[in-house]
Short mmCIF file of C-alpha atoms in Angstrom, two decimals:
data_model
loop_
_atom_site.label_atom_id
_atom_site.label_comp_id
_atom_site.label_asym_id
_atom_site.label_seq_id
_atom_site.Cartn_x
_atom_site.Cartn_y
_atom_site.Cartn_z
CA MET S 1 -24.13 -112.01 44.87
CA LYS S 2 -25.60 -108.50 46.52
CA SER S 3 -29.24 -108.21 47.60
CA PRO S 4 -31.76 -107.25 45.08
CA LYS S 5 -33.44 -104.88 47.61
CA ARG S 6 -29.94 -103.10 48.02
CA TRP S 7 -28.76 -102.88 44.51
CA LEU S 8 -32.30 -101.17 43.74
CA LEU S 9 -32.14 -98.95 46.25
CA ALA S 10 -28.60 -97.67 45.22
CA ALA S 11 -29.80 -97.74 41.68
CA PHE S 12 -32.79 -95.51 42.57
CA SER S 13 -30.72 -92.87 44.93
CA MET S 14 -28.46 -92.66 41.50
CA MET S 15 -31.35 -92.11 39.10
CA MET S 16 -32.86 -89.26 41.71
CA ALA S 17 -29.65 -87.04 41.90
CA ALA S 18 -31.89 -84.09 42.75
CA LEU S 19 -33.43 -85.60 45.82
CA ILE S 20 -30.34 -86.99 46.87
CA LEU S 21 -29.02 -83.41 47.01
CA SER S 22 -31.84 -82.29 49.20
CA GLY S 23 -31.46 -85.76 51.06
CA CYS S 24 -34.77 -87.21 51.79
CA MET S 25 -37.82 -88.67 49.86
CA PRO S 26 -40.58 -87.96 51.61
CA VAL S 27 -43.63 -90.25 52.27
CA GLY S 28 -45.87 -87.81 53.89
CA MET S 29 -47.03 -84.70 52.78
CA PRO S 30 -45.03 -81.59 53.44
CA GLU S 31 -45.48 -78.43 54.54
CA LYS S 32 -43.66 -75.18 55.12
CA MET S 33 -42.95 -73.57 58.46
CA GLY S 34 -40.59 -70.73 57.97
CA PRO S 35 -37.46 -71.47 56.17
CA TYR S 36 -37.61 -74.97 56.49
CA LYS S 37 -39.67 -78.11 55.26
CA CYS S 38 -41.78 -80.00 57.84
CA TYR S 39 -42.50 -83.74 57.22
CA TYR S 40 -45.55 -85.49 58.70
CA GLY S 41 -45.05 -89.23 58.15
CA ASP S 42 -42.40 -91.47 57.23
CA VAL S 43 -39.39 -90.29 55.48
CA ASP S 44 -36.84 -92.48 53.45
CA TYR S 45 -33.63 -90.80 53.65
CA ALA S 46 -31.03 -91.59 51.37
CA SER S 47 -27.32 -91.38 53.40
CA VAL S 48 -26.00 -88.33 52.36
CA LEU S 49 -23.71 -85.58 54.19
CA ARG S 50 -22.46 -82.29 52.96
CA TRP S 51 -18.74 -81.23 53.63
CA ASN S 52 -16.94 -77.97 52.08
CA ASP S 53 -19.62 -77.69 49.88
CA ILE S 54 -19.69 -80.91 48.17
CA THR S 55 -22.44 -83.67 48.42
CA TYR S 56 -21.40 -86.98 49.34
CA MET S 57 -23.05 -90.35 49.32
CA ASP S 58 -22.77 -93.45 51.12
CA ASN S 59 -21.39 -96.01 48.64
CA ASN S 60 -23.19 -99.13 50.69
CA ASP S 61 -22.52 -101.81 48.15
CA GLY S 62 -18.62 -101.78 47.14
CA ASP S 63 -15.73 -103.69 49.27
CA ILE S 64 -13.59 -100.93 51.08
CA SER S 65 -11.40 -103.33 53.12
CA GLY S 66 -8.22 -102.41 50.74
CA LEU S 67 -9.12 -98.75 51.61
CA LYS S 68 -6.98 -97.06 54.19
CA THR S 69 -8.05 -94.30 56.66
CA GLY S 70 -6.19 -90.97 56.69
CA ASP S 71 -6.20 -87.80 59.16
CA ARG S 72 -9.31 -86.97 60.57
CA ILE S 73 -11.12 -83.58 59.40
CA GLY S 74 -13.93 -83.27 61.21
CA LYS S 75 -17.37 -84.56 62.22
CA ILE S 76 -21.10 -84.54 61.55
CA ASN S 77 -22.64 -81.88 63.37
CA TYR S 78 -26.71 -81.73 61.97
CA ARG S 79 -28.81 -84.56 61.47
CA LYS S 80 -31.93 -84.41 59.45
CA ALA S 81 -33.33 -87.92 60.47
CA ASP S 82 -33.84 -85.62 64.33
CA HIS S 83 -35.92 -82.62 62.87
CA GLN S 84 -39.32 -82.86 61.45
CA CYS S 85 -38.31 -79.40 60.24
CA PRO S 86 -34.79 -80.38 58.87
CA ARG S 87 -33.19 -77.28 57.48
CA ASN S 88 -32.27 -77.12 53.44
CA PRO S 89 -30.11 -76.86 51.81
CA MET S 90 -27.84 -79.22 53.82
CA GLN S 91 -25.17 -77.42 55.36
CA ASN S 92 -21.26 -78.18 55.82
CA GLY S 93 -21.23 -80.60 58.83
CA ASP S 94 -24.87 -81.89 57.81
CA ALA S 95 -25.85 -85.04 57.23
CA THR S 96 -29.11 -87.26 56.69
CA VAL S 97 -29.05 -89.96 58.98
CA LEU S 98 -25.52 -90.14 60.26
CA GLU S 99 -25.54 -89.52 63.65
CA VAL S 100 -24.51 -86.10 65.68
CA GLY S 101 -20.49 -86.55 66.36
CA THR S 102 -19.82 -89.26 63.56
CA PRO S 103 -16.09 -88.52 62.82
CA LEU S 104 -15.06 -87.61 59.38
CA TYR S 105 -11.65 -89.02 57.53
CA ALA S 106 -9.59 -88.70 54.75
CA VAL S 107 -9.34 -91.88 52.54
CA LYS S 108 -5.62 -92.24 51.78
CA GLY S 109 -4.98 -92.22 47.99
CA TYR S 110 -8.09 -89.79 47.24
CA LYS S 111 -8.45 -86.01 47.79
CA THR S 112 -11.40 -85.24 50.35
CA SER S 113 -13.31 -83.82 47.92
CA ALA S 114 -13.74 -87.13 45.81
CA ARG S 115 -14.20 -89.28 49.11
CA LEU S 116 -14.25 -89.49 52.78
CA MET S 117 -14.69 -91.78 55.51
CA ALA S 118 -17.69 -91.45 57.93
CA GLY S 119 -16.96 -93.97 61.07
CA GLU S 120 -16.62 -97.03 58.82
CA ARG S 121 -18.83 -96.55 56.10
CA LEU S 122 -17.81 -94.79 52.57
CA TYR S 123 -18.68 -91.77 51.30
CA GLU S 124 -18.20 -90.86 47.45
CA ALA S 125 -18.79 -87.34 45.78
CA THR S 126 -21.59 -86.73 43.70
CA ASP S 127 -21.74 -82.82 43.62
CA ASN S 128 -19.24 -80.66 43.38
CA PRO S 129 -19.63 -76.86 42.01
CA SER S 130 -15.54 -76.63 41.49
CA ALA S 131 -15.55 -79.72 39.41
CA GLN S 132 -14.68 -79.34 35.90
CA THR S 133 -14.04 -82.48 34.91
CA MET S 134 -14.92 -86.01 36.32
CA ASN S 135 -11.59 -86.66 37.46
CA ASP S 136 -12.23 -83.07 39.70
CA LEU S 137 -15.26 -85.24 41.21
CA LEU S 138 -14.03 -88.92 41.52
CA ASP S 139 -10.58 -88.53 41.62
CA ILE S 140 -9.86 -91.62 39.40
CA GLU S 141 -7.57 -91.05 37.21
CA GLY S 142 -4.53 -93.91 37.43
CA LYS S 143 -6.67 -95.53 39.66
CA ILE S 144 -9.44 -97.71 37.63
CA LYS S 145 -8.34 -101.26 37.36
CA THR S 146 -11.17 -102.68 35.28
CA VAL S 147 -14.58 -101.39 33.51
CA ARG S 148 -18.01 -103.97 33.76
CA PHE S 149 -21.66 -104.36 33.02
CA THR S 150 -23.69 -105.36 35.78
CA SER S 151 -27.47 -106.26 36.13
CA GLY S 152 -30.14 -103.38 36.70
CA MET S 153 -31.92 -106.21 38.79
CA ASP S 154 -29.30 -107.26 41.75
CA GLY S 155 -25.93 -105.67 40.94
CA SER S 156 -24.43 -108.92 39.97
CA PRO S 157 -21.72 -108.60 37.32
CA LEU S 158 -22.45 -109.22 33.55
CA LYS S 159 -19.33 -109.06 31.69
CA ASP S 160 -16.09 -106.73 31.37
CA PHE S 161 -15.10 -104.88 29.38
CA THR S 162 -12.51 -106.22 26.96
CA PRO S 163 -8.86 -105.25 28.09
CA GLU S 164 -8.47 -102.88 24.85
CA ALA S 165 -11.69 -101.42 25.55
CA SER S 166 -10.90 -100.70 29.19
CA ALA S 167 -8.14 -99.35 28.52
CA VAL S 168 -9.86 -96.45 26.29
CA PHE S 169 -12.70 -96.25 28.89
CA ILE S 170 -9.92 -96.03 31.75
CA ARG S 171 -7.84 -93.26 30.06
CA GLU S 172 -11.02 -90.99 28.47
CA TYR S 173 -13.82 -91.08 31.14
CA PRO S 174 -11.70 -89.12 33.73
CA LYS S 175 -11.18 -86.40 31.28
CA LEU S 176 -14.95 -85.93 30.50
CA LYS S 177 -16.51 -82.48 31.27
CA TYR S 178 -18.89 -82.91 34.89
CA ILE S 179 -22.08 -81.48 34.34
CA PRO S 180 -24.15 -80.86 37.48
CA PHE S 181 -26.89 -83.12 37.46
CA ASP S 182 -29.60 -81.01 37.69
CA GLN S 183 -28.44 -79.44 34.88
CA LEU S 184 -28.12 -82.53 32.88
CA SER S 185 -31.63 -83.46 33.86
CA LYS S 186 -33.14 -80.69 32.42
CA GLU S 187 -31.19 -81.09 29.26
CA THR S 188 -32.27 -84.81 28.81
CA LYS S 189 -35.88 -84.72 30.16
CA GLN S 190 -35.76 -85.75 33.40
CA TRP S 191 -33.36 -88.53 32.20
CA VAL S 192 -35.94 -90.44 30.11
CA GLY S 193 -34.20 -93.13 28.06
CA ASP S 194 -32.87 -96.74 28.14
CA LYS S 195 -30.33 -97.18 30.54
CA TYR S 196 -27.24 -99.59 31.17
CA TRP S 197 -25.70 -100.20 34.40
CA LEU S 198 -21.92 -100.36 35.07
CA GLU S 199 -19.39 -100.47 37.59
CA ILE S 200 -15.59 -99.39 37.42
CA GLU S 201 -13.51 -101.12 40.16
CA MET S 202 -10.37 -99.48 41.11
CA THR S 203 -7.08 -100.89 41.69
CA ASP S 204 -7.83 -100.83 45.65
CA GLY S 205 -10.50 -103.35 45.03
CA SER S 206 -13.58 -100.49 46.09
CA SER S 207 -15.89 -99.82 43.35
CA ARG S 208 -18.25 -97.18 41.80
CA ARG S 209 -21.69 -97.52 40.16
CA ILE S 210 -22.31 -95.14 37.10
CA THR S 211 -25.37 -95.64 35.00
CA TYR S 212 -25.13 -94.80 31.04
CA ASN S 213 -28.25 -93.16 28.98
CA THR S 214 -28.30 -94.64 25.87
CA MET S 215 -30.85 -92.12 24.49
CA PHE S 216 -28.56 -88.55 24.96
CA GLU S 217 -25.33 -91.06 25.40
CA ALA S 218 -24.70 -89.52 28.95
CA PHE S 219 -23.45 -91.03 32.10
CA HIS S 220 -24.29 -90.31 35.75
CA PRO S 221 -22.44 -89.35 37.80
CA SER S 222 -22.77 -86.75 34.97
CA CYS S 223 -21.12 -86.14 31.59
CA TYR S 224 -21.84 -86.27 28.35
CA ALA S 225 -19.60 -89.34 26.51
CA THR S 226 -17.46 -88.33 23.54
CA PRO S 227 -18.73 -90.33 20.04
CA GLU S 228 -15.90 -92.87 20.82
CA LEU S 229 -17.19 -93.88 24.15
CA ALA S 230 -20.49 -93.70 23.22
CA ARG S 231 -19.54 -95.91 20.02
CA LEU S 232 -17.42 -98.04 22.89
CA VAL S 233 -20.13 -98.54 25.19
CA GLU S 234 -22.64 -100.13 22.66
CA GLU S 235 -19.90 -102.27 21.12
CA GLN S 236 -19.30 -104.00 24.73
CA ARG S 237 -22.81 -104.23 25.13
CA LYS S 238 -23.14 -106.45 22.61
CA LEU S 239 -20.38 -109.23 23.46
CA ILE S 240 -22.51 -109.36 26.42
CA TYR S 241 -24.78 -111.89 24.33
CA VAL S 242 -22.22 -113.41 22.08
CA LYS S 243 -21.63 -117.14 23.15
#
């Protein structure tokens, strides 16, 4: 079972996508100095990097033992945590906590727009201005093994979708229209409403956490569910409580 602290941090990070894009959650009071924001006090950075105008976040819970590293594509050139007045927005080659010089690699079987390896850690795209669909963002079409509900408290598995429901989700989810989270956040009144936590498991053993908002029938990574998928999620949720 994954530790509650790590799971809650991952869940909170997903919900705070707007802060993730800037890469920090300051504890101290920020002040403006020139074009940059200065922080006085502790700053709790989510582990984020930016490459080719895409923002990636550390997948700190998934099993990546089945993934293979591809070609080296670059390195980290700037670390926000090293600066009291870090530049914002992040530029290509910037990271929040990764050390300067950390090498970046492709992940075999995935587009670099969806996944990168930074050192020995997997980073997954959270924001891509060129993406039109969820598959453009995540590169998961034909790679999903199953879908399951997980606990919002500690990330432990609750129940897999039935094979029939998984087949529908696997077919339809990659087709959904991608919507930048800041836009979805405005349309959903800052993501209010009850939420379900899900996990997409890939055929290579890695996984991707997603959240479903029941009030707006929306997912994060950010897109709206079709009526068919909304019904499917609700039907599968009820099966958790069937003895």
